Coordinates of C-alpha atoms and ligand atoms in Angstrom, one line a residue:
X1 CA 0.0 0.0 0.0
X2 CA 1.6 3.7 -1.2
X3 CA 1.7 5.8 1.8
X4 CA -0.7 8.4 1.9
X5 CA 0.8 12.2 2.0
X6 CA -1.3 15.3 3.2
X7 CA -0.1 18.7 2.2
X8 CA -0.7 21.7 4.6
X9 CA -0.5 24.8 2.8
X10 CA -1.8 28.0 3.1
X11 CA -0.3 29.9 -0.3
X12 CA 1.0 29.8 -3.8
X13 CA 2.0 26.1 -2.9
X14 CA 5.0 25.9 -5.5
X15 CA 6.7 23.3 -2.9
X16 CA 3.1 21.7 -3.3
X17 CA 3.5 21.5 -6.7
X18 CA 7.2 20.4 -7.1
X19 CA 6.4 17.7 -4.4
X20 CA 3.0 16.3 -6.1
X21 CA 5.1 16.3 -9.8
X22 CA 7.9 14.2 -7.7
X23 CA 5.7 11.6 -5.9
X24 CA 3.5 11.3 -9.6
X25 CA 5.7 7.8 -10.8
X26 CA 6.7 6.9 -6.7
X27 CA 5.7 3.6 -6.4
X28 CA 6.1 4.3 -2.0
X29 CA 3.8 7.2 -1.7
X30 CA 0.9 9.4 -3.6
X31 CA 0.1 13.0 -2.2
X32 CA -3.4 12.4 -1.3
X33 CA -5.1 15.4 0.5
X34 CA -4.2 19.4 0.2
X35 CA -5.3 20.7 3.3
X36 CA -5.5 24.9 3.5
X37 CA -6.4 27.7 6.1
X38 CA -6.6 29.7 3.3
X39 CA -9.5 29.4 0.5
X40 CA -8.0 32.1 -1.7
X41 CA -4.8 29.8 -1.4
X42 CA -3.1 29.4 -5.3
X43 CA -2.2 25.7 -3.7
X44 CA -6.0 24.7 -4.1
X45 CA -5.7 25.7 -7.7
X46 CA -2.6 23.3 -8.0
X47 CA -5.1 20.2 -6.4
X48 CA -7.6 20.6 -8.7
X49 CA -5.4 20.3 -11.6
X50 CA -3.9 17.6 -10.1
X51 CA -7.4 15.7 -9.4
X52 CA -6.2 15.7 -5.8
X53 CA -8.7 16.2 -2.8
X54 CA -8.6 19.6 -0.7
X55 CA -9.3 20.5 3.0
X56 CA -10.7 23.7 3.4
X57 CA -10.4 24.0 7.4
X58 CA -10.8 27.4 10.0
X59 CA -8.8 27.8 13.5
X60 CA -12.1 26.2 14.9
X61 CA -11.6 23.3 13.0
X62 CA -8.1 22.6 13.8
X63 CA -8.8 23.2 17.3
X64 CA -11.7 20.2 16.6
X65 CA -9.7 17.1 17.6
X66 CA -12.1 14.3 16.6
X67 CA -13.5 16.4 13.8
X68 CA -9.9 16.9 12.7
X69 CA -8.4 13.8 13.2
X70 CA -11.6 12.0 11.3
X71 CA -10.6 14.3 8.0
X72 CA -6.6 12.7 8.0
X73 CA -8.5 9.3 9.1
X74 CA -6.6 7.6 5.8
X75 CA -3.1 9.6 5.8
X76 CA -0.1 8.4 6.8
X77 CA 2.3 11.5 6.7
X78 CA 1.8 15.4 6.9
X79 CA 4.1 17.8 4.8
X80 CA 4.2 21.7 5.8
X81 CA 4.7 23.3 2.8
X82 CA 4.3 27.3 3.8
X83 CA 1.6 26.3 6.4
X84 CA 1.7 29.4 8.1
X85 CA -0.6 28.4 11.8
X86 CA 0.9 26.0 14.7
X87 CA 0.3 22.8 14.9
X88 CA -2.1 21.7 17.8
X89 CA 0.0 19.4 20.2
X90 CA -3.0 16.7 19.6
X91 CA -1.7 16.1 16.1
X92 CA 2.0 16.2 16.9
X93 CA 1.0 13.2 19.0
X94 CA -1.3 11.6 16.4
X95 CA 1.4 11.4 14.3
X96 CA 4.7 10.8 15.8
X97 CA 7.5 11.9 13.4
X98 CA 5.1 12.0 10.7
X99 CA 4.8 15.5 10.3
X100 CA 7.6 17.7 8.7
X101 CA 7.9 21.6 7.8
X102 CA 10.3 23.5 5.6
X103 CA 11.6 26.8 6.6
X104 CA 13.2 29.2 4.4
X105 CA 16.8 30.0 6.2
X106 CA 19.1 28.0 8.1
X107 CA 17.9 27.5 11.9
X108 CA 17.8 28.4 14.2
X109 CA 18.6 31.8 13.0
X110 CA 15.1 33.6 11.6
X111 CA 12.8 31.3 12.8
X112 CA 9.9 31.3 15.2
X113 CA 6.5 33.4 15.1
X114 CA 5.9 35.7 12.5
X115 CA 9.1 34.7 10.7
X116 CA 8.0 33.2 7.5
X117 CA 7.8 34.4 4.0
X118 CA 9.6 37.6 2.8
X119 CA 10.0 38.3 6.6
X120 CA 12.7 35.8 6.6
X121 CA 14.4 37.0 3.9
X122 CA 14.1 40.6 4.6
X123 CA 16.0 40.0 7.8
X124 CA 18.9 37.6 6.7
X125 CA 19.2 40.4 4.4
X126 CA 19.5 43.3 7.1
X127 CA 21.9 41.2 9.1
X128 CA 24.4 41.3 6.1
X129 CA 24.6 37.5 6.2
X130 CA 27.1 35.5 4.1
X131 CA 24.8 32.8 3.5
X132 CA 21.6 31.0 3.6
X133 CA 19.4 28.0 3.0
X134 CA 16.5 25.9 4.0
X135 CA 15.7 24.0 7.4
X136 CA 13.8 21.0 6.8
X137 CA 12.7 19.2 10.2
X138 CA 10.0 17.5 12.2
X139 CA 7.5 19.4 13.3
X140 CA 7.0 20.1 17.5
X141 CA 4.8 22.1 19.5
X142 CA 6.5 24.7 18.8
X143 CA 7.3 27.3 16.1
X144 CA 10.6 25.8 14.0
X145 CA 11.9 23.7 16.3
X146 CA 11.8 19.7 16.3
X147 CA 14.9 17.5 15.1
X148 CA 16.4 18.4 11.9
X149 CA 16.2 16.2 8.9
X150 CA 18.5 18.0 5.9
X151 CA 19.9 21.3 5.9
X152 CA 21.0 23.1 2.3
X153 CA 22.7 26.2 1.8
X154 CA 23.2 29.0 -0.5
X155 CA 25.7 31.9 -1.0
X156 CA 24.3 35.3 -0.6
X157 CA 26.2 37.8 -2.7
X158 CA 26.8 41.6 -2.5
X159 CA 24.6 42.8 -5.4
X160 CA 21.8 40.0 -3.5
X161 CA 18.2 41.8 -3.1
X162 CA 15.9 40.4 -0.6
X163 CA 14.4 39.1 -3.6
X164 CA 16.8 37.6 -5.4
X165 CA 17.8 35.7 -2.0
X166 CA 14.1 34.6 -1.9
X167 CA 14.5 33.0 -5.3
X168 CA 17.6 31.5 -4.6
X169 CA 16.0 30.2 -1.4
X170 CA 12.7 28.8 -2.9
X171 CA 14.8 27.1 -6.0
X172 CA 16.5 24.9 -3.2
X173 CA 13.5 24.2 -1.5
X174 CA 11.9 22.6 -5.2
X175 CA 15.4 20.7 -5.1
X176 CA 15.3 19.1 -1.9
X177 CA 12.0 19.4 0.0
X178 CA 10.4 16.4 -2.4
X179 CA 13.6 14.8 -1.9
X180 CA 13.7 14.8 2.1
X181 CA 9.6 13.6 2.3
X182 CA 10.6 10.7 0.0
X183 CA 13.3 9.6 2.7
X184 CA 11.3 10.5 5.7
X185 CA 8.1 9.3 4.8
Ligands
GAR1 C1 8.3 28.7 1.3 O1 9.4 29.5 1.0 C2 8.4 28.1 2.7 O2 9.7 27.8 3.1 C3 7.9 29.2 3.5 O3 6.8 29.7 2.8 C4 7.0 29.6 1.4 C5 5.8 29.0 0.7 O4 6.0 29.0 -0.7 N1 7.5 28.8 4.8 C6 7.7 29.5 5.9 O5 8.1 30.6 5.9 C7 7.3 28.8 7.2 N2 7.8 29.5 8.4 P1 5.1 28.1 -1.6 O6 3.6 28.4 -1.2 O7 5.3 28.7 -3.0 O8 5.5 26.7 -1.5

Protein backbone atom coordinates (compact mmCIF):
# COMPACT_ATOMS: atom_id res chain seq x y z
CA UNK A 1 0.00 0.00 0.00
CA UNK A 2 1.57 3.72 -1.19
CA UNK A 3 1.71 5.79 1.83
CA UNK A 4 -0.72 8.43 1.93
CA UNK A 5 0.84 12.15 2.02
CA UNK A 6 -1.31 15.29 3.22
CA UNK A 7 -0.11 18.69 2.19
CA UNK A 8 -0.68 21.71 4.62
CA UNK A 9 -0.48 24.77 2.77
CA UNK A 10 -1.76 28.01 3.14
CA UNK A 11 -0.32 29.88 -0.31
CA UNK A 12 1.04 29.76 -3.85
CA UNK A 13 2.03 26.13 -2.90
CA UNK A 14 4.99 25.94 -5.49
CA UNK A 15 6.75 23.32 -2.94
CA UNK A 16 3.11 21.75 -3.26
CA UNK A 17 3.53 21.54 -6.71
CA UNK A 18 7.17 20.37 -7.09
CA UNK A 19 6.37 17.67 -4.40
CA UNK A 20 2.99 16.29 -6.06
CA UNK A 21 5.11 16.28 -9.78
CA UNK A 22 7.93 14.24 -7.67
CA UNK A 23 5.75 11.62 -5.88
CA UNK A 24 3.51 11.34 -9.56
CA UNK A 25 5.67 7.81 -10.77
CA UNK A 26 6.67 6.86 -6.74
CA UNK A 27 5.75 3.57 -6.44
CA UNK A 28 6.12 4.29 -2.01
CA UNK A 29 3.77 7.15 -1.71
CA UNK A 30 0.89 9.43 -3.62
CA UNK A 31 0.11 12.97 -2.24
CA UNK A 32 -3.39 12.43 -1.35
CA UNK A 33 -5.08 15.41 0.50
CA UNK A 34 -4.15 19.40 0.24
CA UNK A 35 -5.29 20.74 3.26
CA UNK A 36 -5.46 24.85 3.54
CA UNK A 37 -6.41 27.69 6.07
CA UNK A 38 -6.63 29.69 3.33
CA UNK A 39 -9.53 29.43 0.53
CA UNK A 40 -8.00 32.11 -1.71
CA UNK A 41 -4.84 29.79 -1.40
CA UNK A 42 -3.15 29.41 -5.26
CA UNK A 43 -2.18 25.66 -3.69
CA UNK A 44 -6.02 24.71 -4.10
CA UNK A 45 -5.74 25.65 -7.72
CA UNK A 46 -2.61 23.30 -7.97
CA UNK A 47 -5.10 20.22 -6.38
CA UNK A 48 -7.62 20.62 -8.67
CA UNK A 49 -5.41 20.34 -11.64
CA UNK A 50 -3.88 17.60 -10.13
CA UNK A 51 -7.38 15.68 -9.38
CA UNK A 52 -6.16 15.65 -5.76
CA UNK A 53 -8.66 16.17 -2.78
CA UNK A 54 -8.64 19.57 -0.74
CA UNK A 55 -9.32 20.48 3.04
CA UNK A 56 -10.66 23.66 3.38
CA UNK A 57 -10.38 24.00 7.38
CA UNK A 58 -10.77 27.44 9.97
CA UNK A 59 -8.77 27.84 13.49
CA UNK A 60 -12.05 26.17 14.94
CA UNK A 61 -11.65 23.27 12.96
CA UNK A 62 -8.06 22.62 13.78
CA UNK A 63 -8.85 23.19 17.25
CA UNK A 64 -11.66 20.23 16.64
CA UNK A 65 -9.66 17.11 17.57
CA UNK A 66 -12.14 14.27 16.59
CA UNK A 67 -13.53 16.37 13.78
CA UNK A 68 -9.94 16.85 12.74
CA UNK A 69 -8.38 13.81 13.21
CA UNK A 70 -11.64 12.01 11.34
CA UNK A 71 -10.58 14.32 8.05
CA UNK A 72 -6.62 12.75 7.97
CA UNK A 73 -8.46 9.26 9.10
CA UNK A 74 -6.63 7.56 5.85
CA UNK A 75 -3.13 9.62 5.84
CA UNK A 76 -0.10 8.39 6.77
CA UNK A 77 2.26 11.51 6.70
CA UNK A 78 1.83 15.40 6.86
CA UNK A 79 4.05 17.78 4.82
CA UNK A 80 4.19 21.68 5.82
CA UNK A 81 4.65 23.33 2.78
CA UNK A 82 4.28 27.35 3.85
CA UNK A 83 1.57 26.33 6.35
CA UNK A 84 1.72 29.36 8.13
CA UNK A 85 -0.60 28.37 11.84
CA UNK A 86 0.94 25.99 14.68
CA UNK A 87 0.33 22.80 14.89
CA UNK A 88 -2.12 21.67 17.80
CA UNK A 89 -0.05 19.38 20.21
CA UNK A 90 -3.02 16.72 19.64
CA UNK A 91 -1.67 16.15 16.09
CA UNK A 92 2.05 16.19 16.89
CA UNK A 93 1.04 13.24 19.05
CA UNK A 94 -1.30 11.55 16.41
CA UNK A 95 1.43 11.44 14.31
CA UNK A 96 4.71 10.83 15.81
CA UNK A 97 7.54 11.95 13.41
CA UNK A 98 5.05 12.01 10.67
CA UNK A 99 4.79 15.55 10.32
CA UNK A 100 7.59 17.73 8.72
CA UNK A 101 7.92 21.56 7.83
CA UNK A 102 10.29 23.50 5.56
CA UNK A 103 11.60 26.84 6.61
CA UNK A 104 13.22 29.21 4.36
CA UNK A 105 16.84 29.99 6.21
CA UNK A 106 19.12 27.99 8.13
CA UNK A 107 17.86 27.54 11.91
CA UNK A 108 17.83 28.36 14.21
CA UNK A 109 18.55 31.76 12.99
CA UNK A 110 15.12 33.55 11.57
CA UNK A 111 12.76 31.26 12.83
CA UNK A 112 9.89 31.32 15.25
CA UNK A 113 6.49 33.36 15.13
CA UNK A 114 5.90 35.74 12.52
CA UNK A 115 9.10 34.72 10.73
CA UNK A 116 7.96 33.19 7.51
CA UNK A 117 7.84 34.37 4.00
CA UNK A 118 9.64 37.60 2.84
CA UNK A 119 9.99 38.35 6.58
CA UNK A 120 12.70 35.80 6.62
CA UNK A 121 14.40 36.99 3.89
CA UNK A 122 14.13 40.58 4.61
CA UNK A 123 16.00 40.00 7.85
CA UNK A 124 18.89 37.62 6.65
CA UNK A 125 19.21 40.43 4.42
CA UNK A 126 19.53 43.35 7.11
CA UNK A 127 21.94 41.25 9.05
CA UNK A 128 24.43 41.28 6.10
CA UNK A 129 24.65 37.48 6.17
CA UNK A 130 27.14 35.52 4.11
CA UNK A 131 24.75 32.76 3.46
CA UNK A 132 21.63 30.97 3.59
CA UNK A 133 19.43 27.99 3.01
CA UNK A 134 16.49 25.86 4.00
CA UNK A 135 15.71 24.00 7.41
CA UNK A 136 13.83 21.02 6.78
CA UNK A 137 12.70 19.16 10.20
CA UNK A 138 9.95 17.50 12.19
CA UNK A 139 7.46 19.45 13.31
CA UNK A 140 6.97 20.15 17.54
CA UNK A 141 4.78 22.05 19.46
CA UNK A 142 6.50 24.66 18.85
CA UNK A 143 7.29 27.28 16.08
CA UNK A 144 10.55 25.85 13.99
CA UNK A 145 11.85 23.67 16.34
CA UNK A 146 11.80 19.67 16.35
CA UNK A 147 14.88 17.52 15.12
CA UNK A 148 16.35 18.37 11.90
CA UNK A 149 16.17 16.19 8.93
CA UNK A 150 18.47 18.02 5.88
CA UNK A 151 19.94 21.31 5.87
CA UNK A 152 21.04 23.10 2.26
CA UNK A 153 22.71 26.18 1.78
CA UNK A 154 23.23 29.04 -0.54
CA UNK A 155 25.72 31.86 -0.98
CA UNK A 156 24.34 35.33 -0.57
CA UNK A 157 26.22 37.84 -2.71
CA UNK A 158 26.80 41.56 -2.51
CA UNK A 159 24.63 42.78 -5.38
CA UNK A 160 21.76 40.03 -3.54
CA UNK A 161 18.18 41.76 -3.13
CA UNK A 162 15.86 40.42 -0.58
CA UNK A 163 14.40 39.11 -3.62
CA UNK A 164 16.84 37.58 -5.44
CA UNK A 165 17.80 35.69 -2.05
CA UNK A 166 14.10 34.61 -1.93
CA UNK A 167 14.53 33.00 -5.30
CA UNK A 168 17.60 31.46 -4.58
CA UNK A 169 16.04 30.23 -1.43
CA UNK A 170 12.68 28.82 -2.88
CA UNK A 171 14.78 27.08 -6.05
CA UNK A 172 16.52 24.93 -3.21
CA UNK A 173 13.54 24.24 -1.50
CA UNK A 174 11.87 22.60 -5.16
CA UNK A 175 15.41 20.72 -5.08
CA UNK A 176 15.31 19.13 -1.95
CA UNK A 177 12.04 19.35 0.03
CA UNK A 178 10.39 16.36 -2.43
CA UNK A 179 13.63 14.77 -1.91
CA UNK A 180 13.72 14.85 2.11
CA UNK A 181 9.59 13.60 2.31
CA UNK A 182 10.60 10.73 0.00
CA UNK A 183 13.33 9.64 2.70
CA UNK A 184 11.28 10.51 5.70
CA UNK A 185 8.05 9.26 4.77
C1 LIG B 1 8.29 28.68 1.30
O1 LIG B 1 9.42 29.48 1.04
C2 LIG B 1 8.39 28.08 2.70
O2 LIG B 1 9.70 27.78 3.08
C3 LIG B 1 7.86 29.22 3.54
O3 LIG B 1 6.75 29.69 2.81
C4 LIG B 1 7.03 29.57 1.40
C5 LIG B 1 5.84 28.95 0.71
O4 LIG B 1 5.99 29.02 -0.68
N1 LIG B 1 7.49 28.75 4.84
C6 LIG B 1 7.68 29.48 5.94
O5 LIG B 1 8.13 30.62 5.91
C7 LIG B 1 7.27 28.79 7.24
N2 LIG B 1 7.80 29.50 8.37
P1 LIG B 1 5.07 28.14 -1.64
O6 LIG B 1 3.61 28.38 -1.22
O7 LIG B 1 5.33 28.67 -3.01
O8 LIG B 1 5.48 26.72 -1.48
Amino acid sequence: MKKRIAIFASGAGSNAKAIIDYFKHSEKSTVAMIATNNPNAGVLEIAIQNNIDTFIFSKEDLQNESFFLKQLSDIDFIVLAGFLWLIPSYLVKHFPNRIINIHPALLPKFGGKGMYGMRVHEAVYASHETETGITIHFVNEHYDEGTYIMQQKVSIDVNDTPESIANKVLQLEHQWYPKAVEQTV
